[in-house]
């Protein structure tokens, strides 16, 4: 027996469907049908061989074609023209023209509006059409033309709005990709600086041992091994130089927890901007590798920058702990301001993406969000102390 879905699962399914394009199409069809149903009593009195029930069914079938308005908007348009000629129904054509403008753009909407006006003019001159369409052609067109132009115009405006939103989403996605790429390059530079130094030390020490082995008769057997080890270290260093983007000419070292560019310097800079910082750094964290210290420094720096932008003047608490030899935790917390800043902060919106990329590249995780009246960023990554 298949298990029944839980209420929470049903609620999530309904929520997802409610914001889906198909749900919006169904709502449009139901709206059109609801408006056309108001004309059913009048349609049943007309000489068109329809009763109240059959007129309702015909209008329902016509409105149902609006579910195709995204993939095939010409279908409800053709149905709307047919209903206009047969039942003199103008409600459906408004939805059809809006759909063409919304999902096919300006040219298609203008063409459809011209076809609609031409069809209406042909119906006007058709013998046997009702006499209550207006005393003159100008009276008739004063009703027909505004309906089509307004519906198509609203659809074109919605189409342009969709384009703007799509372009904005692409811009944010491109900015996020660029931030990830820049963070990867930064990580690569840190690897180059830190690992390259160790390879250089390894090559030098291997050469020293090779020289000592040549001088010592007992070490002659190991001389070739030491020389090969030194050559291997030099080749690895050259490969590292060729693979990873170099730093600038300034040759600045990667920042860590201590030193002139450490966390204390970040806290002082943040305090100068008006946001006091309380640092809590575990003593064990100072034994982290330079690469991990740089990752922690990058996360804290970005968090302090965001706090200064979005919560200026409010205190920030930075806590760095090592709960066990392999569990490094970084938490940055600042209270939420009672009101947004008077001037919107200048931000690209890629800070969290860069932090997440930095932490993920180290095998960790990063979470950020509102929590009990504060904005909290938590990063967890391997400490690598054992």
Coordinates of C-alpha atoms in Angstrom, one line a residue:
X1 CA 0.0 0.0 0.0
X2 CA 1.4 3.3 -1.0
X3 CA 2.0 5.8 1.9
X4 CA -0.2 8.8 1.9
X5 CA 1.6 12.2 1.6
X6 CA 1.9 14.2 4.8
X7 CA 0.1 17.5 5.2
X8 CA 3.4 19.4 5.0
X9 CA 4.3 17.7 1.8
X10 CA 0.9 18.5 0.3
X11 CA 1.3 22.1 1.4
X12 CA 4.7 22.4 -0.2
X13 CA 3.3 20.8 -3.4
X14 CA 0.4 23.3 -3.4
X15 CA 2.7 26.2 -2.8
X16 CA 5.0 25.2 -5.7
X17 CA 2.1 24.8 -8.0
X18 CA 0.5 28.1 -7.0
X19 CA 3.4 30.1 -8.2
X20 CA 4.0 28.1 -11.4
X21 CA 3.3 29.4 -14.9
X22 CA 0.6 26.7 -15.4
X23 CA -1.3 27.9 -12.4
X24 CA -1.3 31.5 -13.7
X25 CA -2.6 30.2 -17.1
X26 CA -5.4 28.3 -15.3
X27 CA -6.3 31.5 -13.3
X28 CA -6.4 33.5 -16.6
X29 CA -8.8 30.9 -18.1
X30 CA -11.0 30.9 -15.1
X31 CA -11.1 34.7 -15.0
X32 CA -12.1 34.9 -18.6
X33 CA -14.7 32.3 -18.2
X34 CA -16.1 34.0 -15.1
X35 CA -16.5 37.3 -17.0
X36 CA -18.1 35.6 -20.0
X37 CA -20.6 33.7 -17.9
X38 CA -22.1 37.1 -17.1
X39 CA -23.2 37.3 -20.7
X40 CA -24.9 33.8 -20.8
X41 CA -28.5 35.1 -20.1
X42 CA -28.2 37.5 -23.0
X43 CA -26.6 34.9 -25.3
X44 CA -29.5 32.5 -24.5
X45 CA -32.0 35.1 -25.7
X46 CA -30.2 35.7 -28.9
X47 CA -31.1 33.9 -32.1
X48 CA -28.0 31.7 -32.1
X49 CA -29.5 28.2 -31.3
X50 CA -27.9 28.2 -27.8
X51 CA -29.5 27.7 -24.5
X52 CA -28.0 28.7 -21.1
X53 CA -26.3 25.4 -20.7
X54 CA -24.9 25.1 -24.2
X55 CA -23.7 28.7 -24.1
X56 CA -21.9 28.1 -20.9
X57 CA -20.2 25.0 -22.3
X58 CA -19.2 26.9 -25.5
X59 CA -17.7 29.8 -23.5
X60 CA -16.0 27.3 -21.1
X61 CA -14.4 25.5 -24.0
X62 CA -13.2 28.8 -25.5
X63 CA -11.8 30.0 -22.2
X64 CA -10.0 26.7 -21.7
X65 CA -7.8 27.4 -24.7
X66 CA -6.1 30.1 -22.6
X67 CA -4.0 27.5 -20.9
X68 CA -2.1 27.4 -24.2
X69 CA -1.4 31.1 -24.1
X70 CA 2.3 30.6 -23.4
X71 CA 3.2 27.9 -25.9
X72 CA 0.5 28.6 -28.6
X73 CA -1.1 32.1 -28.0
X74 CA -2.5 32.1 -31.5
X75 CA -4.9 29.3 -30.6
X76 CA -6.9 31.4 -28.0
X77 CA -6.7 34.3 -30.4
X78 CA -8.3 32.4 -33.2
X79 CA -11.0 31.1 -30.8
X80 CA -11.6 34.6 -29.6
X81 CA -12.2 35.8 -33.1
X82 CA -14.6 33.0 -33.7
X83 CA -16.5 33.8 -30.5
X84 CA -16.6 37.4 -31.5
X85 CA -18.2 36.6 -34.9
X86 CA -20.6 34.0 -33.6
X87 CA -21.6 35.2 -30.2
X88 CA -20.4 38.8 -30.4
X89 CA -18.3 38.2 -27.3
X90 CA -15.4 40.6 -26.8
X91 CA -14.1 39.4 -23.4
X92 CA -12.0 36.6 -24.8
X93 CA -10.3 38.7 -27.3
X94 CA -8.9 40.9 -24.6
X95 CA -7.2 38.0 -22.9
X96 CA -5.9 36.7 -26.2
X97 CA -4.4 40.0 -27.3
X98 CA -2.8 40.5 -23.8
X99 CA -1.3 37.0 -24.1
X100 CA 0.2 37.6 -27.5
X101 CA 1.8 40.9 -26.3
X102 CA 3.0 39.3 -23.1
X103 CA 4.6 36.2 -24.5
X104 CA 5.4 37.1 -28.2
X105 CA 6.4 40.8 -27.9
X106 CA 5.5 44.0 -29.6
X107 CA 5.5 43.1 -33.3
X108 CA 3.3 40.1 -32.8
X109 CA 0.9 42.1 -30.6
X110 CA 0.6 44.9 -33.2
X111 CA 0.0 42.3 -36.0
X112 CA -2.7 40.6 -33.9
X113 CA -4.4 43.9 -33.1
X114 CA -4.5 44.8 -36.8
X115 CA -6.0 41.4 -37.6
X116 CA -8.5 41.8 -34.8
X117 CA -9.6 45.3 -36.1
X118 CA -9.8 43.9 -39.6
X119 CA -11.9 41.0 -38.5
X120 CA -14.2 43.2 -36.5
X121 CA -14.7 45.5 -39.5
X122 CA -15.5 42.5 -41.7
X123 CA -18.1 41.3 -39.1
X124 CA -19.5 44.8 -39.1
X125 CA -20.2 44.6 -42.8
X126 CA -21.5 41.1 -42.7
X127 CA -25.2 40.9 -43.5
X128 CA -27.3 39.6 -40.7
X129 CA -25.1 40.8 -37.9
X130 CA -27.0 42.5 -35.0
X131 CA -28.1 46.0 -35.6
X132 CA -27.0 47.1 -32.1
X133 CA -23.4 47.4 -33.0
X134 CA -23.6 51.1 -33.3
X135 CA -25.2 53.6 -35.6
X136 CA -22.1 54.4 -37.6
X137 CA -18.8 52.7 -38.3
X138 CA -17.0 55.3 -36.1
X139 CA -19.2 54.4 -33.1
X140 CA -18.4 50.7 -33.7
X141 CA -14.7 51.2 -34.0
X142 CA -14.6 53.5 -31.0
X143 CA -15.6 50.4 -29.0
X144 CA -13.6 47.8 -30.8
X145 CA -10.2 49.6 -31.3
X146 CA -9.6 50.8 -27.7
X147 CA -10.3 47.3 -26.4
X148 CA -7.7 45.7 -28.6
X149 CA -5.1 48.4 -28.3
X150 CA -5.4 48.6 -24.5
X151 CA -5.2 44.8 -24.1
X152 CA -2.2 44.5 -26.4
X153 CA -0.5 47.5 -24.9
X154 CA -0.7 46.0 -21.4
X155 CA 0.7 42.7 -22.7
X156 CA 3.6 44.5 -24.4
X157 CA 4.4 46.4 -21.2
X158 CA 4.4 43.1 -19.2
X159 CA 6.6 41.5 -21.9
X160 CA 9.2 44.3 -21.4
X161 CA 9.0 44.0 -17.7
X162 CA 9.7 40.3 -18.0
X163 CA 12.7 41.1 -20.2
X164 CA 14.1 43.5 -17.6
X165 CA 13.7 41.0 -14.8
X166 CA 15.4 38.3 -16.9
X167 CA 18.3 40.6 -17.7
X168 CA 18.6 41.6 -14.1
X169 CA 18.7 37.9 -13.1
X170 CA 21.4 37.2 -15.7
X171 CA 23.4 40.2 -14.4
X172 CA 23.2 38.8 -10.9
X173 CA 24.2 35.4 -12.1
X174 CA 27.1 36.7 -14.0
X175 CA 28.2 38.8 -11.0
X176 CA 28.0 35.6 -8.8
X177 CA 30.0 33.6 -11.4
X178 CA 32.6 36.4 -11.5
X179 CA 32.8 36.5 -7.7
X180 CA 33.3 32.7 -7.6
X181 CA 36.0 33.0 -10.3
X182 CA 37.8 35.8 -8.4
X183 CA 37.6 33.8 -5.2
X184 CA 39.1 30.8 -6.9
X185 CA 41.9 32.9 -8.2
X186 CA 42.5 34.3 -4.8
X187 CA 42.6 30.8 -3.3
X188 CA 45.0 29.8 -6.0
X189 CA 47.3 32.7 -5.2
X190 CA 47.3 31.8 -1.6
X191 CA 48.2 28.2 -2.5
X192 CA 51.0 29.5 -4.7
X193 CA 52.4 31.7 -1.9
X194 CA 52.2 29.2 0.9
X195 CA 52.9 25.9 -0.9
X196 CA 55.5 27.4 -3.2
X197 CA 57.5 28.6 -0.2
X198 CA 57.5 25.1 1.3
X199 CA 58.6 23.6 -2.0
X200 CA 61.4 26.1 -2.2
X201 CA 62.5 25.1 1.3
X202 CA 62.3 21.5 0.4
X203 CA 64.5 22.0 -2.7
X204 CA 67.1 23.9 -0.7
X205 CA 67.3 21.4 2.1
X206 CA 67.6 18.5 -0.4
X207 CA 70.5 20.3 -2.1
X208 CA 72.2 20.8 1.2
X209 CA 71.8 17.2 2.0
X210 CA 73.2 16.2 -1.4
X211 CA 76.3 18.4 -0.8
X212 CA 76.8 16.8 2.6
X213 CA 76.4 13.3 1.1
X214 CA 79.1 14.1 -1.5
X215 CA 81.5 15.2 1.3
X216 CA 80.7 12.2 3.5
X217 CA 81.9 8.9 2.2
X218 CA 79.1 7.1 4.0
X219 CA 76.5 9.2 2.4
X220 CA 77.6 8.8 -1.2
X221 CA 74.9 6.1 -1.7
X222 CA 72.2 8.7 -0.9
X223 CA 73.6 11.6 -3.0
X224 CA 71.7 10.8 -6.1
X225 CA 68.4 10.4 -4.2
X226 CA 68.9 13.8 -2.6
X227 CA 69.7 15.4 -6.0
X228 CA 66.5 13.8 -7.5
X229 CA 64.5 15.0 -4.6
X230 CA 65.7 18.6 -5.1
X231 CA 65.0 18.3 -8.9
X232 CA 61.5 17.1 -8.1
X233 CA 60.8 20.0 -5.7
X234 CA 62.1 22.5 -8.3
X235 CA 59.9 21.0 -11.1
X236 CA 56.9 21.1 -8.8
X237 CA 57.5 24.7 -8.0
X238 CA 57.8 25.6 -11.7
X239 CA 54.5 23.7 -12.4
X240 CA 52.9 25.6 -9.6
X241 CA 54.1 28.9 -11.1
X242 CA 52.7 28.0 -14.5
X243 CA 49.4 26.7 -13.3
X244 CA 48.3 29.3 -10.7
X245 CA 47.9 33.0 -11.3
X246 CA 50.7 34.9 -9.7
X247 CA 50.2 37.8 -7.3
X248 CA 50.9 41.3 -8.2
X249 CA 54.3 42.9 -8.1
X250 CA 53.9 43.9 -4.5
X251 CA 54.3 40.3 -3.4
X252 CA 52.2 40.8 -0.3
X253 CA 51.9 37.8 1.9
X254 CA 48.5 36.2 2.5
X255 CA 46.9 37.7 5.7
X256 CA 46.3 35.5 8.7
X257 CA 44.9 35.8 12.2
X258 CA 47.8 37.7 13.7
X259 CA 50.2 40.2 12.3
X260 CA 49.8 43.8 10.9
X261 CA 47.0 42.7 8.6
X262 CA 45.4 40.2 11.0
X263 CA 42.0 40.2 12.6
X264 CA 42.9 43.0 15.1
X265 CA 43.6 45.3 12.1
X266 CA 40.2 44.4 10.6
X267 CA 38.5 45.2 13.9
X268 CA 40.3 48.5 14.2
X269 CA 39.2 49.4 10.7
X270 CA 35.6 48.4 11.4
X271 CA 35.6 50.5 14.6
X272 CA 36.9 53.5 12.6
X273 CA 33.8 53.1 10.4
X274 CA 31.6 53.2 13.5
X275 CA 31.0 49.5 14.1
X276 CA 32.7 48.3 17.3
X277 CA 34.0 44.7 17.1
X278 CA 34.4 42.2 19.9
X279 CA 36.9 39.5 19.0
X280 CA 37.0 36.0 20.6
X281 CA 39.8 33.9 19.1
X282 CA 40.6 30.6 20.6
X283 CA 44.3 30.0 21.3
X284 CA 44.2 26.7 19.3
X285 CA 43.2 28.7 16.2
X286 CA 46.6 30.3 16.0
X287 CA 48.1 26.9 15.2
X288 CA 46.0 26.7 12.0
X289 CA 47.9 26.4 8.7
X290 CA 48.5 29.7 6.9
X291 CA 45.9 28.7 4.2
X292 CA 43.2 28.1 6.7
X293 CA 44.0 31.3 8.5
X294 CA 43.7 33.2 5.2
X295 CA 40.3 31.6 4.7
X296 CA 39.1 32.7 8.2
X297 CA 40.5 36.2 7.5
X298 CA 38.6 36.5 4.2
X299 CA 35.3 35.4 5.9
X300 CA 35.6 37.8 8.8
X301 CA 36.6 40.7 6.5
X302 CA 33.6 40.2 4.3
X303 CA 31.3 39.9 7.3
X304 CA 32.6 43.1 8.8
X305 CA 32.2 44.9 5.5
X306 CA 28.6 43.7 5.2
X307 CA 27.8 44.7 8.8
X308 CA 29.2 48.2 8.1
X309 CA 27.0 48.5 5.0
X310 CA 23.7 47.2 6.3
X311 CA 24.0 47.7 10.1
X312 CA 26.2 50.8 10.5
X313 CA 27.1 51.7 14.1
X314 CA 25.9 48.4 15.6
X315 CA 28.4 46.1 17.5
X316 CA 29.7 43.0 15.8
X317 CA 30.8 39.9 17.6
X318 CA 33.4 37.6 16.0
X319 CA 33.9 34.2 17.6
X320 CA 36.5 31.7 16.3
X321 CA 36.7 28.3 18.1
X322 CA 38.3 24.9 17.6
X323 CA 35.9 22.4 19.2
X324 CA 38.2 19.5 18.4
X325 CA 41.3 19.0 16.3
X326 CA 39.3 18.8 13.1
X327 CA 36.4 21.2 13.8
X328 CA 37.0 24.9 13.2
X329 CA 34.0 27.2 13.7
X330 CA 33.7 30.9 12.7
X331 CA 30.7 32.9 13.8
X332 CA 30.1 36.6 13.1
X333 CA 26.9 38.1 14.6
X334 CA 25.5 41.7 14.5
X335 CA 22.1 42.9 15.6
X336 CA 19.6 44.0 12.9
X337 CA 19.1 47.7 12.6
X338 CA 15.6 49.0 13.6
X339 CA 15.3 50.6 10.1
X340 CA 17.2 50.3 6.9
X341 CA 20.1 52.7 6.3
X342 CA 19.0 56.2 5.2
X343 CA 21.2 55.7 2.1
X344 CA 21.1 52.3 0.3
X345 CA 24.5 50.6 0.6
X346 CA 26.6 50.1 -2.5
X347 CA 26.8 46.4 -3.0
X348 CA 27.2 43.9 -5.8
X349 CA 25.5 41.1 -3.8
X350 CA 28.3 38.6 -4.3
X351 CA 29.9 38.8 -0.8
X352 CA 28.2 35.6 0.4
X353 CA 29.0 33.8 -2.8
X354 CA 32.7 34.6 -2.4
X355 CA 32.7 33.5 1.2
X356 CA 30.8 30.3 0.4
X357 CA 33.3 29.5 -2.4
X358 CA 36.2 30.2 -0.1
X359 CA 34.9 27.9 2.6
X360 CA 33.7 25.2 0.2
X361 CA 37.1 25.0 -1.4
X362 CA 38.5 24.1 2.0
X363 CA 35.9 21.3 2.5
X364 CA 33.6 23.3 4.8
X365 CA 30.1 24.8 4.8
X366 CA 28.8 28.3 5.3
X367 CA 25.3 29.5 6.4
X368 CA 24.0 33.0 6.8
X369 CA 20.6 34.5 7.7
X370 CA 18.5 36.3 10.3
X371 CA 18.3 34.7 13.7
X372 CA 16.6 36.2 16.8
X373 CA 16.9 39.8 15.8
X374 CA 20.5 39.4 14.5
X375 CA 22.2 38.6 11.3
X376 CA 24.5 35.6 11.8
X377 CA 27.1 34.1 9.5
X378 CA 28.5 30.7 10.5
X379 CA 31.4 28.9 8.8
X380 CA 32.6 25.4 9.6
X381 CA 35.6 23.8 8.0
X382 CA 38.3 21.2 8.9
X383 CA 40.9 22.6 11.2
X384 CA 43.6 20.1 10.0
X385 CA 45.4 20.1 13.4
X386 CA 46.0 16.4 13.6

